[in-house]
PDB file of C-alpha atoms and ligand atoms in Angstrom:
ATOM      1  CA  MET D   1       7.692 -25.542  24.725  1.00 68.00           C
ATOM      2  CA  ILE D   2      11.388 -26.411  24.420  1.00 73.00           C
ATOM      3  CA  PHE D   3      11.653 -26.432  28.182  1.00 78.00           C
ATOM      4  CA  ASP D   4       9.234 -29.383  28.251  1.00 92.00           C
ATOM      5  CA  ALA D   5      12.013 -31.411  26.598  1.00 96.00           C
ATOM      6  CA  LYS D   6      14.097 -33.032  29.291  1.00 96.00           C
ATOM      7  CA  ILE D   7      16.709 -35.628  30.114  1.00 98.00           C
ATOM      8  CA  ILE D   8      15.195 -38.550  32.044  1.00 97.00           C
ATOM      9  CA  ASP D   9      17.491 -40.804  34.072  1.00 98.00           C
ATOM     10  CA  LEU D  10      16.798 -44.520  33.768  1.00 98.00           C
ATOM     11  CA  PRO D  11      17.328 -47.216  36.394  1.00 98.00           C
ATOM     12  CA  LYS D  12      20.898 -48.511  36.408  1.00 98.00           C
ATOM     13  CA  ILE D  13      21.543 -51.880  38.021  1.00 98.00           C
ATOM     14  CA  LEU D  14      25.283 -52.024  38.597  1.00 97.00           C
ATOM     15  CA  ASP D  15      26.756 -55.507  38.441  1.00 98.00           C
ATOM     16  CA  LYS D  16      30.329 -56.713  38.066  1.00 98.00           C
ATOM     17  CA  ARG D  17      29.024 -58.990  35.291  1.00 98.00           C
ATOM     18  CA  GLY D  18      27.871 -55.892  33.390  1.00 98.00           C
ATOM     19  CA  ASN D  19      25.305 -53.157  34.013  1.00 98.00           C
ATOM     20  CA  LEU D  20      21.587 -53.249  33.176  1.00 98.00           C
ATOM     21  CA  SER D  21      19.067 -50.486  32.515  1.00 98.00           C
ATOM     22  CA  PHE D  22      15.411 -50.666  31.541  1.00 98.00           C
ATOM     23  CA  ILE D  23      12.442 -48.572  30.426  1.00 97.00           C
ATOM     24  CA  GLU D  24       8.784 -49.058  31.401  1.00 94.00           C
ATOM     25  CA  GLU D  25       6.046 -47.203  29.539  1.00 89.00           C
ATOM     26  CA  GLU D  26       4.179 -44.493  31.464  1.00 86.00           C
ATOM     27  CA  ASN D  27       6.764 -44.937  34.226  1.00 91.00           C
ATOM     28  CA  HIS D  28      10.184 -43.925  32.913  1.00 94.00           C
ATOM     29  CA  VAL D  29       8.729 -42.383  29.762  1.00 95.00           C
ATOM     30  CA  PRO D  30       5.637 -40.162  30.138  1.00 94.00           C
ATOM     31  CA  PHE D  31       3.632 -41.831  27.358  1.00 96.00           C
ATOM     32  CA  LYS D  32       2.361 -45.187  26.118  1.00 96.00           C
ATOM     33  CA  ILE D  33       4.970 -46.714  23.783  1.00 97.00           C
ATOM     34  CA  GLU D  34       3.401 -47.578  20.411  1.00 98.00           C
ATOM     35  CA  ARG D  35       6.611 -48.021  18.411  1.00 98.00           C
ATOM     36  CA  SER D  36      10.371 -48.473  18.710  1.00 98.00           C
ATOM     37  CA  PHE D  37      12.930 -47.852  16.010  1.00 98.00           C
ATOM     38  CA  TRP D  38      16.650 -47.396  15.937  1.00 98.00           C
ATOM     39  CA  ILE D  39      19.173 -45.502  13.840  1.00 98.00           C
ATOM     40  CA  TYR D  40      22.538 -47.083  13.124  1.00 98.00           C
ATOM     41  CA  ASP D  41      25.379 -47.233  10.560  1.00 98.00           C
ATOM     42  CA  VAL D  42      25.193 -43.452  10.150  1.00 98.00           C
ATOM     43  CA  PRO D  43      28.072 -42.342   7.895  1.00 96.00           C
ATOM     44  CA  GLY D  44      30.369 -39.636   9.270  1.00 92.00           C
ATOM     45  CA  GLY D  45      28.981 -36.111   8.857  1.00 94.00           C
ATOM     46  CA  GLU D  46      25.404 -37.228   8.141  1.00 97.00           C
ATOM     47  CA  SER D  47      22.382 -35.907  10.011  1.00 97.00           C
ATOM     48  CA  ARG D  48      18.930 -37.409  10.584  1.00 96.00           C
ATOM     49  CA  GLY D  49      15.616 -35.842  11.449  1.00 94.00           C
ATOM     50  CA  GLY D  50      14.940 -32.368  10.117  1.00 95.00           C
ATOM     51  CA  HIS D  51      11.223 -32.445  10.906  1.00 98.00           C
ATOM     52  CA  ALA D  52       8.620 -32.114  13.656  1.00 98.00           C
ATOM     53  CA  TYR D  53       5.648 -34.292  14.607  1.00 98.00           C
ATOM     54  CA  LYS D  54       2.144 -32.913  15.071  1.00 98.00           C
ATOM     55  CA  THR D  55       1.234 -35.451  17.769  1.00 98.00           C
ATOM     56  CA  SER D  56       4.118 -37.907  18.374  1.00 98.00           C
ATOM     57  CA  GLU D  57       6.187 -37.703  21.504  1.00 97.00           C
ATOM     58  CA  GLU D  58       9.553 -39.450  21.576  1.00 97.00           C
ATOM     59  CA  PHE D  59      12.191 -40.708  23.945  1.00 98.00           C
ATOM     60  CA  ILE D  60      15.705 -41.026  22.499  1.00 98.00           C
ATOM     61  CA  VAL D  61      18.530 -43.058  24.056  1.00 98.00           C
ATOM     62  CA  ALA D  62      22.141 -43.410  22.884  1.00 98.00           C
ATOM     63  CA  LEU D  63      22.405 -47.169  23.416  1.00 98.00           C
ATOM     64  CA  SER D  64      25.932 -47.019  22.051  1.00 98.00           C
ATOM     65  CA  GLY D  65      28.304 -44.207  21.085  1.00 98.00           C
ATOM     66  CA  SER D  66      27.155 -40.597  21.040  1.00 98.00           C
ATOM     67  CA  PHE D  67      25.284 -37.990  19.000  1.00 98.00           C
ATOM     68  CA  ASP D  68      23.647 -34.588  19.390  1.00 98.00           C
ATOM     69  CA  VAL D  69      19.916 -33.881  19.271  1.00 98.00           C
ATOM     70  CA  VAL D  70      19.158 -30.270  18.316  1.00 98.00           C
ATOM     71  CA  LEU D  71      15.660 -29.155  19.342  1.00 97.00           C
ATOM     72  CA  ASP D  72      13.925 -26.016  18.120  1.00 97.00           C
ATOM     73  CA  ASP D  73      10.492 -24.800  19.247  1.00 95.00           C
ATOM     74  CA  GLY D  74      10.357 -22.072  16.598  1.00 94.00           C
ATOM     75  CA  LYS D  75      11.853 -19.500  18.953  1.00 93.00           C
ATOM     76  CA  GLU D  76      14.735 -21.171  20.728  1.00 94.00           C
ATOM     77  CA  LYS D  77      17.213 -23.927  19.938  1.00 95.00           C
ATOM     78  CA  LYS D  78      18.756 -26.294  22.442  1.00 96.00           C
ATOM     79  CA  THR D  79      21.349 -29.041  21.843  1.00 97.00           C
ATOM     80  CA  PHE D  80      21.461 -32.205  23.945  1.00 98.00           C
ATOM     81  CA  HIS D  81      24.545 -34.415  23.741  1.00 98.00           C
ATOM     82  CA  LEU D  82      23.558 -38.052  24.359  1.00 98.00           C
ATOM     83  CA  ASN D  83      26.376 -40.459  25.170  1.00 98.00           C
ATOM     84  CA  ARG D  84      25.161 -42.879  27.866  1.00 98.00           C
ATOM     85  CA  SER D  85      22.620 -45.722  27.767  1.00 98.00           C
ATOM     86  CA  TYR D  86      21.229 -44.990  31.262  1.00 98.00           C
ATOM     87  CA  TYR D  87      19.424 -41.777  30.371  1.00 98.00           C
ATOM     88  CA  GLY D  88      17.433 -40.466  27.458  1.00 98.00           C
ATOM     89  CA  LEU D  89      15.865 -37.326  26.028  1.00 98.00           C
ATOM     90  CA  TYR D  90      12.106 -36.803  26.145  1.00 97.00           C
ATOM     91  CA  VAL D  91      10.920 -34.772  23.123  1.00 98.00           C
ATOM     92  CA  PRO D  92       7.350 -33.386  23.236  1.00 97.00           C
ATOM     93  CA  LYS D  93       5.212 -33.035  20.110  1.00 97.00           C
ATOM     94  CA  MET D  94       5.630 -30.009  17.814  1.00 97.00           C
ATOM     95  CA  ILE D  95       9.366 -29.598  18.304  1.00 97.00           C
ATOM     96  CA  TRP D  96      11.648 -29.396  15.283  1.00 97.00           C
ATOM     97  CA  ARG D  97      14.507 -31.850  15.738  1.00 97.00           C
ATOM     98  CA  GLU D  98      17.733 -32.808  14.051  1.00 98.00           C
ATOM     99  CA  MET D  99      20.242 -35.484  15.077  1.00 98.00           C
ATOM    100  CA  ASN D 100      23.892 -35.034  14.106  1.00 98.00           C
ATOM    101  CA  ASN D 101      27.519 -35.597  15.159  1.00 98.00           C
ATOM    102  CA  PHE D 102      27.011 -39.363  15.272  1.00 98.00           C
ATOM    103  CA  SER D 103      30.103 -41.195  16.509  1.00 98.00           C
ATOM    104  CA  THR D 104      31.320 -44.325  14.741  1.00 96.00           C
ATOM    105  CA  ASN D 105      29.119 -47.332  15.577  1.00 94.00           C
ATOM    106  CA  SER D 106      26.585 -45.208  17.466  1.00 98.00           C
ATOM    107  CA  LEU D 107      23.128 -46.672  18.011  1.00 98.00           C
ATOM    108  CA  ALA D 108      20.128 -44.414  18.708  1.00 98.00           C
ATOM    109  CA  LEU D 109      17.024 -46.048  20.154  1.00 98.00           C
ATOM    110  CA  VAL D 110      13.821 -44.034  19.652  1.00 98.00           C
ATOM    111  CA  LEU D 111      10.578 -44.847  21.477  1.00 98.00           C
ATOM    112  CA  SER D 112       7.494 -43.183  20.029  1.00 98.00           C
ATOM    113  CA  SER D 113       3.999 -42.557  21.360  1.00 98.00           C
ATOM    114  CA  THR D 114       2.426 -43.315  17.959  1.00 98.00           C
ATOM    115  CA  MET D 115       2.577 -45.786  15.093  1.00 98.00           C
ATOM    116  CA  TYR D 116       4.391 -44.558  11.986  1.00 98.00           C
ATOM    117  CA  ASP D 117       2.235 -42.067  10.078  1.00 98.00           C
ATOM    118  CA  GLU D 118       3.736 -39.844   7.387  1.00 98.00           C
ATOM    119  CA  GLY D 119       0.767 -37.496   7.923  1.00 98.00           C
ATOM    120  CA  ASP D 120       2.066 -36.710  11.422  1.00 98.00           C
ATOM    121  CA  TYR D 121       5.308 -35.241  10.012  1.00 98.00           C
ATOM    122  CA  ILE D 122       5.965 -31.573   9.328  1.00 98.00           C
ATOM    123  CA  ARG D 123       8.978 -31.650   7.002  1.00 98.00           C
ATOM    124  CA  ASP D 124       9.046 -27.993   5.962  1.00 98.00           C
ATOM    125  CA  TYR D 125      10.563 -25.627   8.519  1.00 97.00           C
ATOM    126  CA  ASN D 126       8.534 -22.621   7.307  1.00 97.00           C
ATOM    127  CA  ILE D 127       5.296 -24.601   7.640  1.00 97.00           C
ATOM    128  CA  PHE D 128       6.425 -25.636  11.141  1.00 97.00           C
ATOM    129  CA  ARG D 129       6.975 -21.971  12.028  1.00 96.00           C
ATOM    130  CA  SER D 130       3.534 -21.045  10.716  1.00 95.00           C
ATOM    131  CA  TYR D 131       1.907 -23.822  12.823  1.00 92.00           C
ATOM    132  CA  LYS D 132       3.641 -22.388  15.871  1.00 83.00           C
TER     133      LYS D 132
HETATM  134  P1  LIG Z   1      12.372 -40.454   8.844  1.00 54.92           P
HETATM  135  O1  LIG Z   1      11.556 -40.411  10.073  1.00 54.92           O
HETATM  136  O2  LIG Z   1      12.166 -39.380   7.837  1.00 54.92           O
HETATM  137  O3  LIG Z   1      13.922 -40.517   9.207  1.00 54.92           O
HETATM  138  P2  LIG Z   1      14.817 -39.417   9.927  1.00 54.92           P
HETATM  139  O4  LIG Z   1      13.923 -38.471  10.609  1.00 54.92           O
HETATM  140  O5  LIG Z   1      15.680 -40.171  10.874  1.00 54.92           O
HETATM  141  O6  LIG Z   1      15.654 -38.744   8.888  1.00 54.92           O
HETATM  142  O7  LIG Z   1      12.171 -41.884   8.168  1.00 54.92           O
HETATM  143  C1  LIG Z   1      12.957 -42.291   7.064  1.00 54.92           C
HETATM  144  C2  LIG Z   1      12.121 -43.266   6.252  1.00 54.92           C
HETATM  145  O8  LIG Z   1      11.797 -44.416   7.021  1.00 54.92           O
HETATM  146  C3  LIG Z   1      10.803 -42.683   5.767  1.00 54.92           C
HETATM  147  O9  LIG Z   1      10.642 -43.063   4.411  1.00 54.92           O
HETATM  148  C4  LIG Z   1       9.755 -43.354   6.582  1.00 54.92           C
HETATM  149  C5  LIG Z   1      10.391 -44.631   7.043  1.00 54.92           C
HETATM  150  N1  LIG Z   1       9.971 -44.990   8.417  1.00 54.92           N
HETATM  151  C6  LIG Z   1       9.057 -46.015   8.607  1.00 54.92           C
HETATM  152  O10 LIG Z   1       8.559 -46.638   7.652  1.00 54.92           O
HETATM  153  N2  LIG Z   1       8.684 -46.343   9.887  1.00 54.92           N
HETATM  154  C7  LIG Z   1       9.192 -45.695  10.953  1.00 54.92           C
HETATM  155  O11 LIG Z   1       8.825 -46.020  12.123  1.00 54.92           O
HETATM  156  C8  LIG Z   1      10.135 -44.624  10.753  1.00 54.92           C
HETATM  157  C9  LIG Z   1      10.703 -43.858  11.906  1.00 54.92           C
HETATM  158  C10 LIG Z   1      10.491 -44.311   9.468  1.00 54.92           C
END
């Protein structure tokens, strides 16, 4: 399962006036985008996440700065360091994830395949393991 998580390169239009990248649903991300949110102003040493989704898939981009995304499929853990705005990390459903090591002024954009639904979260690691 963890091997279904992958870095996806985005288009990068180089320009001396400044570079441009973009994301199209079902083209650069393998799902229909139902929701976008972003994480910012993270104090030093804090972590976000610490849960899995039953059905949501996500695509995470470091629009600014850097952070780590630690994925865990119940058997294996893998850490992805995101620090560029021209690629992102695709996270399938049913993967435990944590985001940490946020740099100062980092900005994490998250695209999700579903609307927000607290019922889609698994927030207890032991329950996650039992689902798996
Ligand atoms: P949560 O997903 O638990 O944050 P993180 O995984 O980054 O630690 O969300 C934190 C709070 O924000 C929680 O009370 C639910 C709310 N929330 C929304 O209302 N809509 C959203 O799209 C998201 C992602 C969170």
